[in-house]
Short mmCIF file of C-alpha atoms and ligand atoms in Angstrom, two decimals:
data_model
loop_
_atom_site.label_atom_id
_atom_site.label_comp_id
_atom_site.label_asym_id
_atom_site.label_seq_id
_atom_site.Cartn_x
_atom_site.Cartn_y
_atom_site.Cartn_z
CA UNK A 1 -16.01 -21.20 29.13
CA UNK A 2 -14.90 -18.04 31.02
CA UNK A 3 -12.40 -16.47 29.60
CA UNK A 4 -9.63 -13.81 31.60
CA UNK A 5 -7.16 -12.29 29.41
CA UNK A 6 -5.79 -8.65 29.74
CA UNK A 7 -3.83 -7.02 26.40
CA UNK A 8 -1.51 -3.97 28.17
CA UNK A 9 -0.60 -1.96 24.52
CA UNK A 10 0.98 1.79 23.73
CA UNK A 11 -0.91 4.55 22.40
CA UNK A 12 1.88 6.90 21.55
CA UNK A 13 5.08 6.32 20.20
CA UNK A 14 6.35 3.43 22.32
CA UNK A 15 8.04 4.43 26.12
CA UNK A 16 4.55 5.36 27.73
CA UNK A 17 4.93 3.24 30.51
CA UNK A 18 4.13 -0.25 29.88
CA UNK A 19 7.00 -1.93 31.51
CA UNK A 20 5.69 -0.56 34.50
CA UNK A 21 2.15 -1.35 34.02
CA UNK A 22 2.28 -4.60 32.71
CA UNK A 23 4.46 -5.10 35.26
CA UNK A 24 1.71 -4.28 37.45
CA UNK A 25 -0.94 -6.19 36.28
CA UNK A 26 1.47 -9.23 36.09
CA UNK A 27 0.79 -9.58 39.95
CA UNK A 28 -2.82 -11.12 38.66
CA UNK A 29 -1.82 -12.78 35.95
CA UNK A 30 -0.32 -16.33 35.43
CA UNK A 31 1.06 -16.14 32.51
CA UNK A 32 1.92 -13.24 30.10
CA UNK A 33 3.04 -12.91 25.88
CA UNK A 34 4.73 -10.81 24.44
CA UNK A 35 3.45 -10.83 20.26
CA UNK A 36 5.54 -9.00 18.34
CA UNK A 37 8.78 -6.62 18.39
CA UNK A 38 12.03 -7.69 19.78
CA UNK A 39 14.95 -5.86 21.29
CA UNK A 40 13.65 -2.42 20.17
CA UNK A 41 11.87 -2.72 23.26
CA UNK A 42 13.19 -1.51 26.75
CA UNK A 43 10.95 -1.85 29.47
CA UNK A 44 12.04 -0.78 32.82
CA UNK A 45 10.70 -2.33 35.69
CA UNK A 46 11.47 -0.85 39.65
CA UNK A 47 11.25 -3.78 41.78
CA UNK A 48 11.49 -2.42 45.99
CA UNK A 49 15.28 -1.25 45.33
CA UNK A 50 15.82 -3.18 42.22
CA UNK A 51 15.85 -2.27 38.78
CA UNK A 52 15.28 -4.49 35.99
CA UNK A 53 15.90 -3.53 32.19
CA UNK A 54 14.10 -6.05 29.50
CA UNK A 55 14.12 -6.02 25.98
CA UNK A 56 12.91 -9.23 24.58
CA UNK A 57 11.75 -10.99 28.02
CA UNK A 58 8.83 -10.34 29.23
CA UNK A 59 7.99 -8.38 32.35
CA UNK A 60 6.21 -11.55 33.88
CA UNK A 61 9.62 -13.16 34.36
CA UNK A 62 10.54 -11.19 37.13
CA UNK A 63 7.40 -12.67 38.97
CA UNK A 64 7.86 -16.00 40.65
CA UNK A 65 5.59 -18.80 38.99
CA UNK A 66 4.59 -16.80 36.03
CA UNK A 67 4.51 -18.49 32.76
CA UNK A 68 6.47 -16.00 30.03
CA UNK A 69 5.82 -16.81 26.34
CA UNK A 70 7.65 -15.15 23.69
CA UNK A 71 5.20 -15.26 20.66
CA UNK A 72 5.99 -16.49 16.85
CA UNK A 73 5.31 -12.44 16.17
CA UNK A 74 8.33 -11.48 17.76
CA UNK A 75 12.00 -11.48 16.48
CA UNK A 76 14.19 -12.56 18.79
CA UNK A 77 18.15 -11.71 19.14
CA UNK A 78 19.37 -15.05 20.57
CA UNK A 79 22.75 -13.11 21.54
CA UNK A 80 20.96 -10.43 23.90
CA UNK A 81 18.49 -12.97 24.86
CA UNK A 82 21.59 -14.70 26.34
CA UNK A 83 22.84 -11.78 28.38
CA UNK A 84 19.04 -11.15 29.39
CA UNK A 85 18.91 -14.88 30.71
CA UNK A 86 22.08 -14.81 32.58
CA UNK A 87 21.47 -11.66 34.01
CA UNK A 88 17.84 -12.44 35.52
CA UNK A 89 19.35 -16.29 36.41
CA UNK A 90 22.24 -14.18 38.45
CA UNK A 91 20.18 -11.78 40.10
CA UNK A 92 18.40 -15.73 41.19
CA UNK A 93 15.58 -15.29 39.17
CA UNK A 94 14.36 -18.94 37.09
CA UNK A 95 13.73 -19.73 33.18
CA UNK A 96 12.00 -23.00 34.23
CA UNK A 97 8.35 -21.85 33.22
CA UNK A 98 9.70 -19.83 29.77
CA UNK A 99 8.70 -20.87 26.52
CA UNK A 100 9.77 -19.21 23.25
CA UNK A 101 7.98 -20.32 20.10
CA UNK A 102 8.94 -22.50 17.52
CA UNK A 103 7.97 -20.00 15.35
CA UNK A 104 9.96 -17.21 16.20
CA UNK A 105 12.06 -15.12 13.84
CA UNK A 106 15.72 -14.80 14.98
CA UNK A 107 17.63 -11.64 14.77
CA UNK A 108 21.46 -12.45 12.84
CA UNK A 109 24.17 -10.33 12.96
CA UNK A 110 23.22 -9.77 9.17
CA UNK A 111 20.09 -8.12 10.13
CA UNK A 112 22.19 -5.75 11.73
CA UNK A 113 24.39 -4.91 9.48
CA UNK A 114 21.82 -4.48 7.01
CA UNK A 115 19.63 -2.00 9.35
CA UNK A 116 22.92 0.00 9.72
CA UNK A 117 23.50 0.02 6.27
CA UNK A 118 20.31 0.79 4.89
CA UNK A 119 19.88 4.09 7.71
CA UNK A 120 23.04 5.11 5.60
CA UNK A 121 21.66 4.77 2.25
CA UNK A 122 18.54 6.83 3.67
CA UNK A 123 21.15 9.56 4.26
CA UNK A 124 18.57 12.58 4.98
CA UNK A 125 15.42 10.73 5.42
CA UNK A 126 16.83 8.13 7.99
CA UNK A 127 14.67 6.55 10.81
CA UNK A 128 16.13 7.03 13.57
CA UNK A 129 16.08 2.82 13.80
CA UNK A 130 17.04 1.11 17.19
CA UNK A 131 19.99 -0.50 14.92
CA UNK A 132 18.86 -3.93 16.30
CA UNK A 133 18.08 -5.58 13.29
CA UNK A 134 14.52 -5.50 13.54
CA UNK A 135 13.17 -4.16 10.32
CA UNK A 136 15.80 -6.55 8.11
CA UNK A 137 14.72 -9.52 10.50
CA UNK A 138 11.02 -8.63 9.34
CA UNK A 139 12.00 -7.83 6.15
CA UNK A 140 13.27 -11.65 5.62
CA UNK A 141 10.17 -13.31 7.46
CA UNK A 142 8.24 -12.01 4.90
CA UNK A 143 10.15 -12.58 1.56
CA UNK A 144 10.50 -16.30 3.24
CA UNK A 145 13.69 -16.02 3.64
CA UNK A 146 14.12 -15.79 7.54
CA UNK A 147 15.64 -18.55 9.82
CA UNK A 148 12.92 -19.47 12.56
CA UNK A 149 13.80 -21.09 16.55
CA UNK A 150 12.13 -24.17 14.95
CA UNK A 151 15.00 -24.13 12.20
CA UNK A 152 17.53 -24.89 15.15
CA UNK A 153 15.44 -28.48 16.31
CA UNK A 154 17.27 -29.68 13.06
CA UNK A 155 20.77 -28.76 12.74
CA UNK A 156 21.46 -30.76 9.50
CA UNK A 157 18.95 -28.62 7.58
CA UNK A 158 19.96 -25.78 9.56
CA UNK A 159 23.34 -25.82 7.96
CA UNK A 160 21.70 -25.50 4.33
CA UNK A 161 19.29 -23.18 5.18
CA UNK A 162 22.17 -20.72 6.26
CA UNK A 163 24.35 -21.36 3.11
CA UNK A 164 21.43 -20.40 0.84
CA UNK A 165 20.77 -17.27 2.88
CA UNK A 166 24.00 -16.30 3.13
CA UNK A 167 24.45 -16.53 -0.83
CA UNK A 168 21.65 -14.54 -1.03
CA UNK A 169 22.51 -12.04 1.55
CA UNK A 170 25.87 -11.69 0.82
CA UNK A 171 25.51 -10.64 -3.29
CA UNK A 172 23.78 -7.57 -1.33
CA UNK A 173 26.77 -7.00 1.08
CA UNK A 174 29.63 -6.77 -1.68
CA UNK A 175 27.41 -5.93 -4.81
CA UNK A 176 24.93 -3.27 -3.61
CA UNK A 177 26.61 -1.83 -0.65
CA UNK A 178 30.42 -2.90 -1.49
CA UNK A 179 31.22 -4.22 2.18
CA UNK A 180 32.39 -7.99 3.29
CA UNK A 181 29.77 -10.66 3.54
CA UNK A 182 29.34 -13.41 6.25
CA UNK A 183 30.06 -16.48 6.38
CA UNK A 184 29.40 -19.25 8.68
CA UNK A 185 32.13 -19.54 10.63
CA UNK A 186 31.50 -15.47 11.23
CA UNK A 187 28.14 -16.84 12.15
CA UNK A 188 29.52 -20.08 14.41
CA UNK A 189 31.78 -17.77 16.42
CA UNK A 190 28.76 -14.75 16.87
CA UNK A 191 25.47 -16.04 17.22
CA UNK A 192 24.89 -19.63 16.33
CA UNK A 193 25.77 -21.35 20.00
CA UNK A 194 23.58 -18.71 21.40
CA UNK A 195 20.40 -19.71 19.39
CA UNK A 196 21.07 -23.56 19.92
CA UNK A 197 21.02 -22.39 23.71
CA UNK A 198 17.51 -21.07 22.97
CA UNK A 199 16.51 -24.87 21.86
CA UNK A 200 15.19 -26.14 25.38
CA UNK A 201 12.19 -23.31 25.04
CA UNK A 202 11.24 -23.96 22.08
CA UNK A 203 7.27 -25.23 21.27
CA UNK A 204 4.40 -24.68 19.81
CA UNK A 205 3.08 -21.68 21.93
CA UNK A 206 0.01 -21.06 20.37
CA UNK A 207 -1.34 -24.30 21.56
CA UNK A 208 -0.11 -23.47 24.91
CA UNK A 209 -1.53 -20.23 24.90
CA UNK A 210 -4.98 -21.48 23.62
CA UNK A 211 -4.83 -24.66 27.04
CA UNK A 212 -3.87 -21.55 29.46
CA UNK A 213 -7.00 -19.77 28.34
CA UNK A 214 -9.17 -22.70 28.13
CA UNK A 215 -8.36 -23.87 32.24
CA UNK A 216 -9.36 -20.48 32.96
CA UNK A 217 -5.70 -19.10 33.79
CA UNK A 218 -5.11 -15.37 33.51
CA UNK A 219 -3.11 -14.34 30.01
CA UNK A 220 -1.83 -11.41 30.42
CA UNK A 221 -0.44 -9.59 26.47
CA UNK A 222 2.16 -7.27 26.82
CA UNK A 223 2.70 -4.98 23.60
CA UNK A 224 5.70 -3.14 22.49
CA UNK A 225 6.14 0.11 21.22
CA UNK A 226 3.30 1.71 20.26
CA UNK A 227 -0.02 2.37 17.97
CA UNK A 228 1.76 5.28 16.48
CA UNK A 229 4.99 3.36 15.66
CA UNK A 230 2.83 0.55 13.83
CA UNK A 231 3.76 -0.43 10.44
CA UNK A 232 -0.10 -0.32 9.44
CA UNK A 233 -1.27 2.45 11.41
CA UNK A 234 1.74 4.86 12.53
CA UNK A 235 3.60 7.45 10.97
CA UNK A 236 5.13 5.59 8.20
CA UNK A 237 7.92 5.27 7.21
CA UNK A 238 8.90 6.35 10.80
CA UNK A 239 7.40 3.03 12.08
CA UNK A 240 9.07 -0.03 13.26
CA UNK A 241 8.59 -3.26 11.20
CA UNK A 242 5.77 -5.06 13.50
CA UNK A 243 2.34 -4.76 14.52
CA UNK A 244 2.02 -3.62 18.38
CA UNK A 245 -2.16 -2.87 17.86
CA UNK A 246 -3.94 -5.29 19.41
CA UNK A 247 -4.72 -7.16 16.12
CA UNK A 248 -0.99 -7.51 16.24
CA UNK A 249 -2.07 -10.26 19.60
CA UNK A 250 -4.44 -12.69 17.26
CA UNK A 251 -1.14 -13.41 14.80
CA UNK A 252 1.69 -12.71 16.76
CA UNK A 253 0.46 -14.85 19.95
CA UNK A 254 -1.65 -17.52 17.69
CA UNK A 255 -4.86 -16.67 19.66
CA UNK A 256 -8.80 -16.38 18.12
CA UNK A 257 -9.81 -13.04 18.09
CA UNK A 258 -12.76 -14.09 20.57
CA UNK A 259 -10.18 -15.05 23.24
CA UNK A 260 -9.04 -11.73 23.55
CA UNK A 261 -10.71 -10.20 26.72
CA UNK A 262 -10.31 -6.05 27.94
CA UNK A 263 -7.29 -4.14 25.96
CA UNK A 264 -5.75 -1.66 28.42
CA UNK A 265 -4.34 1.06 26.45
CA UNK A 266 -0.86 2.76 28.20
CA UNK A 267 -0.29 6.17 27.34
CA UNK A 268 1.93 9.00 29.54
CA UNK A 269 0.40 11.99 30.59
CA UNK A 270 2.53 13.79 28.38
CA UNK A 271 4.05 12.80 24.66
CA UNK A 272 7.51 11.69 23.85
CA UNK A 273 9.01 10.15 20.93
CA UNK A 274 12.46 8.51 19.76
CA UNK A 275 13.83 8.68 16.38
CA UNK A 276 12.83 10.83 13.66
CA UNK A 277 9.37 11.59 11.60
CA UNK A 278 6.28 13.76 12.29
CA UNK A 279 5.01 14.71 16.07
CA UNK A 280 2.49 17.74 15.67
CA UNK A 281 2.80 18.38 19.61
CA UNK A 282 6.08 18.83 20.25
CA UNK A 283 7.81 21.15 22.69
CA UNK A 284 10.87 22.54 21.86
CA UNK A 285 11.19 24.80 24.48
CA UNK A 286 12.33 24.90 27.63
CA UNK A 287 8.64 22.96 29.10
CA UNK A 288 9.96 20.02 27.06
CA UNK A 289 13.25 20.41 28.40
CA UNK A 290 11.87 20.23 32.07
CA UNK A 291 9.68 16.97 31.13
CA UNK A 292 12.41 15.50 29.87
CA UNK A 293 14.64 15.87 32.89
CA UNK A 294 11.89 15.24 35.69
CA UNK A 295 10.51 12.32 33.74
CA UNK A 296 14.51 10.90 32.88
CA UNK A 297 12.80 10.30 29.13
CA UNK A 298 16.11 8.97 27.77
CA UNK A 299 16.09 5.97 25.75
CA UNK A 300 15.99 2.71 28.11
CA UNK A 301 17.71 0.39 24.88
CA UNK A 302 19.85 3.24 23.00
CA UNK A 303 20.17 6.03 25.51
CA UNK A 304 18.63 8.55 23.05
CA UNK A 305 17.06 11.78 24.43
CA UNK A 306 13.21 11.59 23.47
CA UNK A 307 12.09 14.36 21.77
CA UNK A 308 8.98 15.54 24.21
CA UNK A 309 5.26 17.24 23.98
CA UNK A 310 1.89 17.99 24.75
CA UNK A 311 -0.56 15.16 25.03
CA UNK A 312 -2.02 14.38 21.50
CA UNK A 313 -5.50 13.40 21.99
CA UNK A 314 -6.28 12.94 18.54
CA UNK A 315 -3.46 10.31 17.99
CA UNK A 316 -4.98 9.08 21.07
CA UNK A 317 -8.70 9.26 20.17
CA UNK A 318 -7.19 6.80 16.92
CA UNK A 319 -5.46 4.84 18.93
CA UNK A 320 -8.57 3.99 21.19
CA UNK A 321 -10.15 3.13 17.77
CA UNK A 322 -7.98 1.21 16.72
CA UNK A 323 -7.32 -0.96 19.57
CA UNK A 324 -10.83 -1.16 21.33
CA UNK A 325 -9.36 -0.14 24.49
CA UNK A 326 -11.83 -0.70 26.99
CA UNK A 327 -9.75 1.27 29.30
CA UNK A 328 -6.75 3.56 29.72
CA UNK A 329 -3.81 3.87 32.13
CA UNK A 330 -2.13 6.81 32.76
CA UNK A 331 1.90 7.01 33.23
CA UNK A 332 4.27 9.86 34.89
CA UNK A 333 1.73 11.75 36.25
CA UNK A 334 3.30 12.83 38.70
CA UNK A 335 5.92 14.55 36.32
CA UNK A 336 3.25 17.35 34.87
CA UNK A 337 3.64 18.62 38.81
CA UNK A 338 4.93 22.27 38.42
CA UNK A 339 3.91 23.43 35.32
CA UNK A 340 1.46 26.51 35.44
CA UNK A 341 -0.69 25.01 32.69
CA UNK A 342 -1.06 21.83 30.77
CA UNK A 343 -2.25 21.64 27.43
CA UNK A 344 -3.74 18.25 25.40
CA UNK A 345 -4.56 18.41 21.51
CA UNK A 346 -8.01 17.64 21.08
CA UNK A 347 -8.32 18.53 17.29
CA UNK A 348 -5.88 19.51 14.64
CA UNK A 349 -6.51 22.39 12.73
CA UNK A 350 -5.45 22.11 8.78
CA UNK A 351 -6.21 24.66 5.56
CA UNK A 352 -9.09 21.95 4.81
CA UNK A 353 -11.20 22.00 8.16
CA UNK A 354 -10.40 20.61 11.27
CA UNK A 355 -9.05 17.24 12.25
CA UNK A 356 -10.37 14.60 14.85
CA UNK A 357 -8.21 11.06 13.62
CA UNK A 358 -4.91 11.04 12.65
CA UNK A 359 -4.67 11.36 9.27
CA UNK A 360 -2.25 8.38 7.09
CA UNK A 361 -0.43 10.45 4.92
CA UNK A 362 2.55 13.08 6.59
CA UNK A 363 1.79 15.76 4.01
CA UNK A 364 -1.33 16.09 5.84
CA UNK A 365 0.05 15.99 9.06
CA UNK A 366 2.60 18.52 8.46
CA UNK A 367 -0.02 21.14 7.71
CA UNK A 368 -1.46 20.18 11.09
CA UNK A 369 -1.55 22.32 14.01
CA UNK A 370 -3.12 21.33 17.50
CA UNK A 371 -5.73 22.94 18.92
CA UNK A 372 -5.14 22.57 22.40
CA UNK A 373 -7.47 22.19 25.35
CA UNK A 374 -6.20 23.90 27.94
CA UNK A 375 -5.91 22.72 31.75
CA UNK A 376 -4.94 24.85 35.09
CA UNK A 377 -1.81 23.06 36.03
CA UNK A 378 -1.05 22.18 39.78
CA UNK A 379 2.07 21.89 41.99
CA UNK A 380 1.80 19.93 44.50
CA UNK A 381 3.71 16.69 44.74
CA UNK A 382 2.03 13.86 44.28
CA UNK A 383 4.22 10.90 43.77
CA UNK A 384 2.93 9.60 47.46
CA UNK A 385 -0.67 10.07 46.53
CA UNK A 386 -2.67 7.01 46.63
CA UNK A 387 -6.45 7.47 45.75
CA UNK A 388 -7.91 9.69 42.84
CA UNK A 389 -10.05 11.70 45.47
CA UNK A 390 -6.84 12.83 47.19
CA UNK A 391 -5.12 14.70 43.98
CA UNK A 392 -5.14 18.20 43.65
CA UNK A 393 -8.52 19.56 42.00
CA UNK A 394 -6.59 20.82 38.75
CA UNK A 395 -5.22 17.23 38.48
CA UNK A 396 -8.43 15.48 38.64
CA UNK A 397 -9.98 18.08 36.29
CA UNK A 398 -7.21 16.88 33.83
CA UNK A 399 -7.95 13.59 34.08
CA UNK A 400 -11.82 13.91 33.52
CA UNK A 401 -11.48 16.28 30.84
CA UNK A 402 -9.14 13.37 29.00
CA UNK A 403 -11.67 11.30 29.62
CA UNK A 404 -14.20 13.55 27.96
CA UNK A 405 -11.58 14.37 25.20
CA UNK A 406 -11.52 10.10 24.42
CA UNK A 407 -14.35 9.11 25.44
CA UNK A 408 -12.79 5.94 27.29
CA UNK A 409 -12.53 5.44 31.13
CA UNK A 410 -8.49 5.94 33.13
CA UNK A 411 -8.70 2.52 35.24
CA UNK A 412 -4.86 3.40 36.46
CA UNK A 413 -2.60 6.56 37.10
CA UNK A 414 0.80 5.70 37.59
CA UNK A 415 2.41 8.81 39.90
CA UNK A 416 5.95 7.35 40.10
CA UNK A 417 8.18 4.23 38.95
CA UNK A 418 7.33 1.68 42.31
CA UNK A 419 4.50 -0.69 42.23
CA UNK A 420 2.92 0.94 45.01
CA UNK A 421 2.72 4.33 43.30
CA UNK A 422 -0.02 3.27 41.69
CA UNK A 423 -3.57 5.26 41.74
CA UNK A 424 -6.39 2.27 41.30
CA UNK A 425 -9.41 3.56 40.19
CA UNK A 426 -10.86 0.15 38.37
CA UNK A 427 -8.99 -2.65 38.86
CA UNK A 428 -11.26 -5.47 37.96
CA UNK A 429 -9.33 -5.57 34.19
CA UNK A 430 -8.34 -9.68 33.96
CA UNK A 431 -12.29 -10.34 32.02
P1 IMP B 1 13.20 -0.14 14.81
O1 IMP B 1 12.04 -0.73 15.55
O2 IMP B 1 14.52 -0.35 15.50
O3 IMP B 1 13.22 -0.53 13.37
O4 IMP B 1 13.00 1.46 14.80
C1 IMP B 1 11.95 2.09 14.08
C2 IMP B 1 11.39 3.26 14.86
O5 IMP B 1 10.70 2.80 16.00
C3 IMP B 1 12.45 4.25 15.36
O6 IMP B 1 11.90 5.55 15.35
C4 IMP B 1 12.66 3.81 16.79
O7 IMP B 1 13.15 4.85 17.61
C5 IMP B 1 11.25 3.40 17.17
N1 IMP B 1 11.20 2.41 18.24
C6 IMP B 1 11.42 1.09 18.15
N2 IMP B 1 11.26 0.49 19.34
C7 IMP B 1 10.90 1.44 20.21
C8 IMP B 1 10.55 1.43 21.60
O8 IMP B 1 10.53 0.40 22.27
N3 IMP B 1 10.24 2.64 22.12
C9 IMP B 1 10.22 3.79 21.40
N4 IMP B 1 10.53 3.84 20.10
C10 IMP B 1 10.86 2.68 19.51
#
């Protein structure tokens, strides 16, 4: 049995691009997953004149005839799924080949109550959360106390399910944090009709999944966020609550680890992060300032300014590790144009030698400085170029010495937000 399935996943701290590549590669595929995450996500896709913001959808959906699964990994807010729907269904886009699975974790407006609340009690050691209820949604899948899509097949159990949570929930409402609880008919009126709406998706996706792969169709897994925002392997506690590695696809999508062909890891040619916790490269200076106005790095889901830096090869060189990428993309490009030189960590440098992985605990990282590898930077404009060979010499010395840096071959360079400003240099990815 041949088997063609891409994974597209972040290397940085979420935002590097993906909605753009995945995007991208969508042309190929037939159907594409998303595996874990939920309306943390933003992913902006440029469509000819048309812009399209998703959160929870995935980026197949703006593709005719592409089947879009939204995996048990994910959590899903039923109420912005509903504005995402009607949105894409008015703009004369279709749902009929969407599927969300039975398994799914729903986002309820307790979950975001509870993520607002708890940034509070973090007071000086907040964050920086999306405030969509993602980590409390997580929080409850795990102590088995979480209301799945499947739940909502069986609204008679449904309605005791709720109760029980809400007695449970709500004892931490007025006892811990002294606020009002929910009840259902707070529930009824914000969030229940849109979940019920979600009902006509709903099945067992991994089984799906697994008959796509086996007829040979082209799967195309589309993480969110990023490596360094994993709750395993990213700067914890400024992680979000999911796994976006590309282990994250096997449980999140309900696929065998063998049916998981070439991981394509996304990172921008440049670093930028939202929220708070530890980011050894940053820029706060007026480089970073200029990044962050040519690239427009401002949140796509909160509107946050992302804070901005060098490229960090040695979160990079883990995240390669990590995820097996058998080959990397490069985003915005084209915004490094103008800068006299450009600089990537290769190394940190710490009292106790020098560092080539990304170390787990932040009191090591915080006695990290980068050593930086530094490249002649070039100004040319280069948003229109279309082949590697045509870029300015200093850019394709950049991107050969990242290749050297990670030891892991740039398939794509993305100079601009269109499809067509797209630099192919291997495009043979689907396995
Ligand atoms: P949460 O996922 O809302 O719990 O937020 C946890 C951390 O992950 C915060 O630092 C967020 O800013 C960050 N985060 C979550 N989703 C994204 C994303 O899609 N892009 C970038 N950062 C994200």
């Amino acid at each position: 049995m041949s088997i063609s399935t891409l994974a597209v996943i972040g290397s940085q701290w979420g935002d590097e691009g993906k909605g753009k590549i995945t995007d991208f590669m969508a042309e190929q595929a037939d159907v594409v997953v998303r595996y874990q995450g939920g309306p943390n996500a933003g992913h902006t896709v440029v469509v000819g004149k048309e812009i399209f913001k998703l959160h929870q959808l995935p980026s197949g959906i703006i593709h005719r005839g592409k089947t879009c699964i939204l995996g048990n990994g994910m959590v899903i807010d039923p109420v912005v799924m509903q504005a995402e729907l009607k949105e894409l269904l008015d703009r004369g886009l279709t749902d009929d080949k969407l599927f969300i699975s039975d398994r799914v974790h729903l986002i309820m407006p307790y979950h975001k109550k509870l993520d607002e609340l708890e940034e509070q009690a973090r007071s000086g050691g907040k964050i920086g959360t999306t405030m969509r209820g993602i980590g409390p949604a997580y929080v409850d899948k795990i102590s088995r106390l979480g209301l799945r899509a499947g739940d909502f097949q069986n609204e008679n159990a449904l309605q005791a399910k709720i109760e029980n949570i809400l007695k449970i929930k709500n004892e931490l409402f007025t006892k811990l944090y002294g606020v009002p609880g929910f009840t259902m008919e707070n529930l009824e009126e914000e969030c229940l009709p849109a979940a019920r709406r979600l009902i006509p998706y709903i099945c067992d996706t991994s089984i799906l999944i697994d008959e796509e792969i086996n007829k040979g169709s082209k799967v195309l897994f589309e993480g969110a966020q990023g490596t360094m925002l994993d709750i395993d392997f990213g700067t914890y506690p400024y992680v979000t609550s999911s796994n976006p590695v590309s282990g994250g696809i096997c449980v999140g999508s309900g696929v065998a680890p063998s049916k998981v062909g070439t991981i394509l890891g996304i990172t921008k040619a440049y670093t930028t992060r939202v929220g708070e916790g530890p980011f050894p490269t940053e820029l706060k200076n007026p480089i970073g300032d200029k990044i962050r106005e040519k690239g427009r790095e401002y949140g796509t889901t909160t509107g946050r300014p992302r804070r901005i830096g060098w490229l960090d090869g040695v979160a990079l060189r883990s995240a390669c590790r990590i995820n097996g990428f058998g080959y990397l993309a490069i985003t915005l490009f084209d915004v490094l144009s103008g800068l006299e030189k450009v600089n990537v960590a290769s190394a940190y440098s710490h009292e106790e030698g020098t560092l080539e992985h990304f170390p787990a605990n932040l009191h090591i990282l915080d006695k990290c400085t980068p050593v930086y590898q530094e490249f002649k930077g070039w100004d040319d404009d280069i948003s229109e170029v279309k082949n590697f060979q045509s870029l300015p010499e200093a850019a394709k010395n950049y991107i050969k010495g990242l290749e050297e840096i990670l030891k892991v071959k740039i398939a794509l360079i993305s100079v601009g937000p269109r499809r067509d400003q797209t630099i192919v240099i291997f495009n043979k990815l689907f396995q």
